[in-house]
Amino acid sequence: MGLAEKYIPHYTYQDWLHWEGRWELIEGHPIAMRPMPVPEHQRVAAELITELTLALRKSGCKDCKAYGSVDYKIAEDTIFEPDILVICGKINRSYLDFPPVIIVEILSKSTEERDRGIKYQYYEQEGVKYYLIVDVNKKSLEIYELVKGKYRLQPYQKSFKFQLNQNCEISPQFDNIWE
Amino acid sequence: MALSDKIIPHYTYQDYIQWEGRWELIEGHPIAMSPLPIPEHQRLSANLIYEFKNELKKNCKDCKVYSPLDYKISEDTTIQPDVLIVCGKIKKPYLDFPPLVAVEILSPSTMLRDRNTKYFIYQEQGVKYYLIVDADKSIIEIYQLINGKYEVQPYINGFGFYFNENCEISPQLDNIWE
């Protein structure tokens, strides 16, 4: 064990509020959101936001909206910034404090391990109904759906039907995002 | 075991220089330097700088006093002492050799690290004098490196710091409490 291990602080939301720049907080550990993702990551993010927004408009779901990164506070010592979210219902605070219906993470070299590991586990545990993992290098999009409390990888072609709530169902197209 | 134990990143200097705001990096862990210390802490730091500077001006041209700067100890450890005295030229945008004096002014959030982690780092790096200032108790502890280990020295006003054959100072440290 390094000599620092014993004395590294366990940070909380109150600490996190003071930090400049973009940070996630995982079980008290600060996780840097620098450097910015590569341009291709951001282009695909923009495509996905467009497809999700388009599908939401077509569906007539008034209650559910697509968002770019927002602070998703899961616990006093754990705050994530997913790349894209679909949230049903009103966000009354400066951060999200209830599970979104869809979270999309676009993999970067520095985030892949966490996106497939700890975030997967947290989103599953928190009850985020759909978790999409996008790999821009492989041009792949994996859709995990919560089935009896566990994520199950779902097959799809071009489009997938998301049941957001009783009144709201969307079928965004995913075949155009790679061009 | 917490989920995070397996996956928290081990950051390096290359990551550190991209971060906004003030951070230290200790063995790959980001350590937040905000919020700023309380005003009393900053007043003591200003007074220390003043007392050191007055003495250095008289006796030593080669040694300078500094406000916090990046003291890069290794690729995964960069810290910012509250006050430093460095003899010789700093050629990089960070300090990459040991200062003669490092001062840490205790805050509730830093006390454990100042007395443990940093104490051992400064000792290991060969920082000749390490001063710990306890504002609550109004005391200054002076640790001097003797055969590679810190030994606490009896505090006197005008304690003699010996930097090199041309440079010895006896700052009036009692004045910092004014």
GROMACS .gro file of N, CA, C and O in nm, chain B residues 16-65:
model
  200
  195TYR      N    1  -0.286   1.563  -1.493
  195TYR     CA    2  -0.294   1.672  -1.395
  195TYR      C    3  -0.289   1.810  -1.461
  195TYR      O    4  -0.366   1.899  -1.425
  196ILE      N    5  -0.201   1.827  -1.561
  196ILE     CA    6  -0.188   1.961  -1.620
  196ILE      C    7  -0.312   2.003  -1.700
  196ILE      O    8  -0.327   2.119  -1.734
  197GLN      N    9  -0.401   1.910  -1.727
  197GLN     CA   10  -0.521   1.946  -1.801
  197GLN      C   11  -0.637   1.987  -1.710
  197GLN      O   12  -0.740   2.034  -1.757
  198TRP      N   13  -0.621   1.966  -1.580
  198TRP     CA   14  -0.734   1.991  -1.490
  198TRP      C   15  -0.751   2.138  -1.462
  198TRP      O   16  -0.654   2.211  -1.438
  199GLU      N   17  -0.876   2.183  -1.463
  199GLU     CA   18  -0.904   2.319  -1.420
  199GLU      C   19  -0.909   2.324  -1.268
  199GLU      O   20  -0.932   2.223  -1.202
  200GLY      N   21  -0.893   2.443  -1.216
  200GLY     CA   22  -0.898   2.459  -1.071
  200GLY      C   23  -0.771   2.410  -1.007
  200GLY      O   24  -0.676   2.372  -1.075
  201ARG      N   25  -0.765   2.411  -0.874
  201ARG     CA   26  -0.643   2.373  -0.804
  201ARG      C   27  -0.654   2.233  -0.744
  201ARG      O   28  -0.744   2.205  -0.667
  202TRP      N   29  -0.558   2.152  -0.781
  202TRP     CA   30  -0.552   2.014  -0.736
  202TRP      C   31  -0.410   1.979  -0.699
  202TRP      O   32  -0.316   2.038  -0.752
  203GLU      N   33  -0.393   1.883  -0.612
  203GLU     CA   34  -0.264   1.817  -0.598
  203GLU      C   35  -0.283   1.676  -0.651
  203GLU      O   36  -0.396   1.630  -0.672
  204LEU      N   37  -0.171   1.610  -0.673
  204LEU     CA   38  -0.176   1.472  -0.721
  204LEU      C   39  -0.083   1.392  -0.631
  204LEU      O   40   0.037   1.420  -0.625
  205ILE      N   41  -0.139   1.299  -0.557
  205ILE     CA   42  -0.056   1.220  -0.466
  205ILE      C   43  -0.073   1.073  -0.500
  205ILE      O   44  -0.182   1.017  -0.487
  206GLU      N   45   0.036   1.015  -0.547
  206GLU     CA   46   0.036   0.874  -0.588
  206GLU      C   47  -0.084   0.842  -0.678
  206GLU      O   48  -0.152   0.740  -0.660
  207GLY      N   49  -0.108   0.931  -0.774
  207GLY     CA   50  -0.213   0.905  -0.872
  207GLY      C   51  -0.353   0.949  -0.833
  207GLY      O   52  -0.444   0.943  -0.914
  208HIS      N   53  -0.370   0.995  -0.708
  208HIS     CA   54  -0.503   1.039  -0.661
  208HIS      C   55  -0.516   1.191  -0.670
  208HIS      O   56  -0.429   1.262  -0.620
  209PRO      N   57  -0.626   1.242  -0.729
  209PRO     CA   58  -0.647   1.387  -0.727
  209PRO      C   59  -0.690   1.432  -0.586
  209PRO      O   60  -0.779   1.371  -0.527
  210ILE      N   61  -0.625   1.536  -0.537
  210ILE     CA   62  -0.659   1.591  -0.405
  210ILE      C   63  -0.705   1.735  -0.427
  210ILE      O   64  -0.628   1.819  -0.475
  211ALA      N   65  -0.829   1.765  -0.390
  211ALA     CA   66  -0.887   1.898  -0.417
  211ALA      C   67  -0.823   2.005  -0.330
  211ALA      O   68  -0.806   1.985  -0.210
  212MET      N   69  -0.787   2.118  -0.392
  212MET     CA   70  -0.731   2.230  -0.317
  212MET      C   71  -0.834   2.343  -0.304
  212MET      O   72  -0.800   2.455  -0.270
  213SER      N   73  -0.958   2.314  -0.337
  213SER     CA   74  -1.061   2.415  -0.316
  213SER      C   75  -1.165   2.356  -0.222
  213SER      O   76  -1.182   2.235  -0.218
  214PRO      N   77  -1.236   2.434  -0.141
  214PRO     CA   78  -1.230   2.580  -0.139
  214PRO      C   79  -1.096   2.632  -0.086
  214PRO      O   80  -1.019   2.556  -0.028
  215LEU      N   81  -1.071   2.760  -0.105
  215LEU     CA   82  -0.948   2.822  -0.055
  215LEU      C   83  -0.943   2.813   0.097
  215LEU      O   84  -1.047   2.806   0.162
  216PRO      N   85  -0.821   2.815   0.153
  216PRO     CA   86  -0.810   2.814   0.300
  216PRO      C   87  -0.874   2.941   0.360
  216PRO      O   88  -0.893   3.039   0.290
  217ILE      N   89  -0.903   2.933   0.488
  217ILE     CA   90  -0.966   3.049   0.555
  217ILE      C   91  -0.868   3.167   0.556
  217ILE      O   92  -0.747   3.150   0.547
  218PRO      N   93  -0.920   3.290   0.569
  218PRO     CA   94  -0.835   3.410   0.564
  218PRO      C   95  -0.717   3.406   0.663
  218PRO      O   96  -0.606   3.444   0.628
  219GLU      N   97  -0.740   3.356   0.784
  219GLU     CA   98  -0.632   3.348   0.884
  219GLU      C   99  -0.512   3.269   0.829
  219GLU      O  100  -0.397   3.306   0.849
  220HIS      N  101  -0.541   3.159   0.761
  220HIS     CA  102  -0.437   3.077   0.699
  220HIS      C  103  -0.358   3.161   0.598
  220HIS      O  104  -0.234   3.158   0.595
  221GLN      N  105  -0.427   3.238   0.520
  221GLN     CA  106  -0.361   3.315   0.414
  221GLN      C  107  -0.283   3.433   0.472
  221GLN      O  108  -0.183   3.476   0.414
  222ARG      N  109  -0.331   3.487   0.584
  222ARG     CA  110  -0.258   3.595   0.651
  222ARG      C  111  -0.125   3.541   0.705
  222ARG      O  112  -0.019   3.603   0.688
  223LEU      N  113  -0.129   3.425   0.768
  223LEU     CA  114  -0.006   3.365   0.820
  223LEU      C  115   0.093   3.336   0.708
  223LEU      O  116   0.213   3.357   0.721
  224SER      N  117   0.039   3.288   0.597
  224SER     CA  118   0.125   3.257   0.485
  224SER      C  119   0.193   3.384   0.431
  224SER      O  120   0.313   3.386   0.403
  225ALA      N  121   0.117   3.493   0.424
  225ALA     CA  122   0.175   3.621   0.380
  225ALA      C  123   0.283   3.669   0.477
  225ALA      O  124   0.390   3.714   0.437
  226ASN      N  125   0.255   3.657   0.608
  226ASN     CA  126   0.353   3.700   0.708
  226ASN      C  127   0.481   3.617   0.703
  226ASN      O  128   0.592   3.669   0.719
  227LEU      N  129   0.466   3.487   0.680
  227LEU     CA  130   0.584   3.400   0.668
  227LEU      C  131   0.669   3.441   0.549
  227LEU      O  132   0.793   3.449   0.558
  228ILE      N  133   0.603   3.464   0.439
  228ILE     CA  134   0.674   3.506   0.319
  228ILE      C  135   0.753   3.634   0.348
  228ILE      O  136   0.870   3.646   0.314
  229TYR      N  137   0.688   3.727   0.415
  229TYR     CA  138   0.751   3.856   0.447
  229TYR      C  139   0.874   3.836   0.534
  229TYR      O  140   0.981   3.891   0.505
  230GLU      N  141   0.862   3.757   0.640
  230GLU     CA  142   0.975   3.737   0.732
  230GLU      C  143   1.092   3.666   0.662
  230GLU      O  144   1.208   3.704   0.680
  231PHE      N  145   1.061   3.566   0.584
  231PHE     CA  146   1.166   3.495   0.511
  231PHE      C  147   1.233   3.588   0.410
  231PHE      O  148   1.356   3.590   0.396
  232LYS      N  149   1.153   3.663   0.341
  232LYS     CA  150   1.205   3.748   0.234
  232LYS      C  151   1.299   3.853   0.290
  232LYS      O  152   1.406   3.878   0.234
  233ASN      N  153   1.261   3.915   0.401
  233ASN     CA  154   1.346   4.014   0.466
  233ASN      C  155   1.484   3.959   0.498
  233ASN      O  156   1.585   4.025   0.478
  234GLU      N  157   1.488   3.837   0.547
  234GLU     CA  158   1.615   3.774   0.583
  234GLU      C  159   1.696   3.736   0.460
  234GLU      O  160   1.817   3.758   0.454
  235LEU      N  161   1.628   3.679   0.361
  235LEU     CA  162   1.699   3.633   0.242
  235LEU      C  163   1.762   3.751   0.168
  235LEU      O  164   1.871   3.740   0.113
  236LYS      N  165   1.693   3.862   0.170
  236LYS     CA  166   1.742   3.984   0.104
  236LYS      C  167   1.877   4.026   0.162
  236LYS      O  168   1.966   4.068   0.091
  237LYS      N  169   1.887   4.012   0.295
  237LYS     CA  170   2.009   4.054   0.364
  237LYS      C  171   2.126   3.961   0.331
  237LYS      O  172   2.237   4.005   0.310
  238ASN      N  173   2.097   3.831   0.330
  238ASN     CA  174   2.207   3.735   0.336
  238ASN      C  175   2.227   3.646   0.214
  238ASN      O  176   2.337   3.597   0.193
  239CYS      N  177   2.121   3.617   0.142
  239CYS     CA  178   2.135   3.516   0.038
  239CYS      C  179   2.075   3.565  -0.093
  239CYS      O  180   1.955   3.590  -0.099
  240LYS      N  181   2.158   3.572  -0.193
  240LYS     CA  182   2.106   3.614  -0.324
  240LYS      C  183   2.048   3.494  -0.401
  240LYS      O  184   1.962   3.510  -0.487
  241ASP      N  185   2.098   3.378  -0.366
  241ASP     CA  186   2.069   3.258  -0.445
  241ASP      C  187   1.936   3.192  -0.410
  241ASP      O  188   1.883   3.114  -0.486
  242CYS      N  189   1.884   3.225  -0.292
  242CYS     CA  190   1.765   3.155  -0.243
  242CYS      C  191   1.645   3.250  -0.242
  242CYS      O  192   1.657   3.365  -0.202
  243LYS      N  193   1.533   3.200  -0.288
  243LYS     CA  194   1.413   3.284  -0.299
  243LYS      C  195   1.296   3.215  -0.229
  243LYS      O  196   1.289   3.092  -0.223
  244VAL      N  197   1.204   3.301  -0.183
  244VAL     CA  198   1.083   3.247  -0.121
  244VAL      C  199   0.971   3.246  -0.226
  244VAL      O  200   0.966   3.333  -0.313
   0.00000   0.00000   0.00000
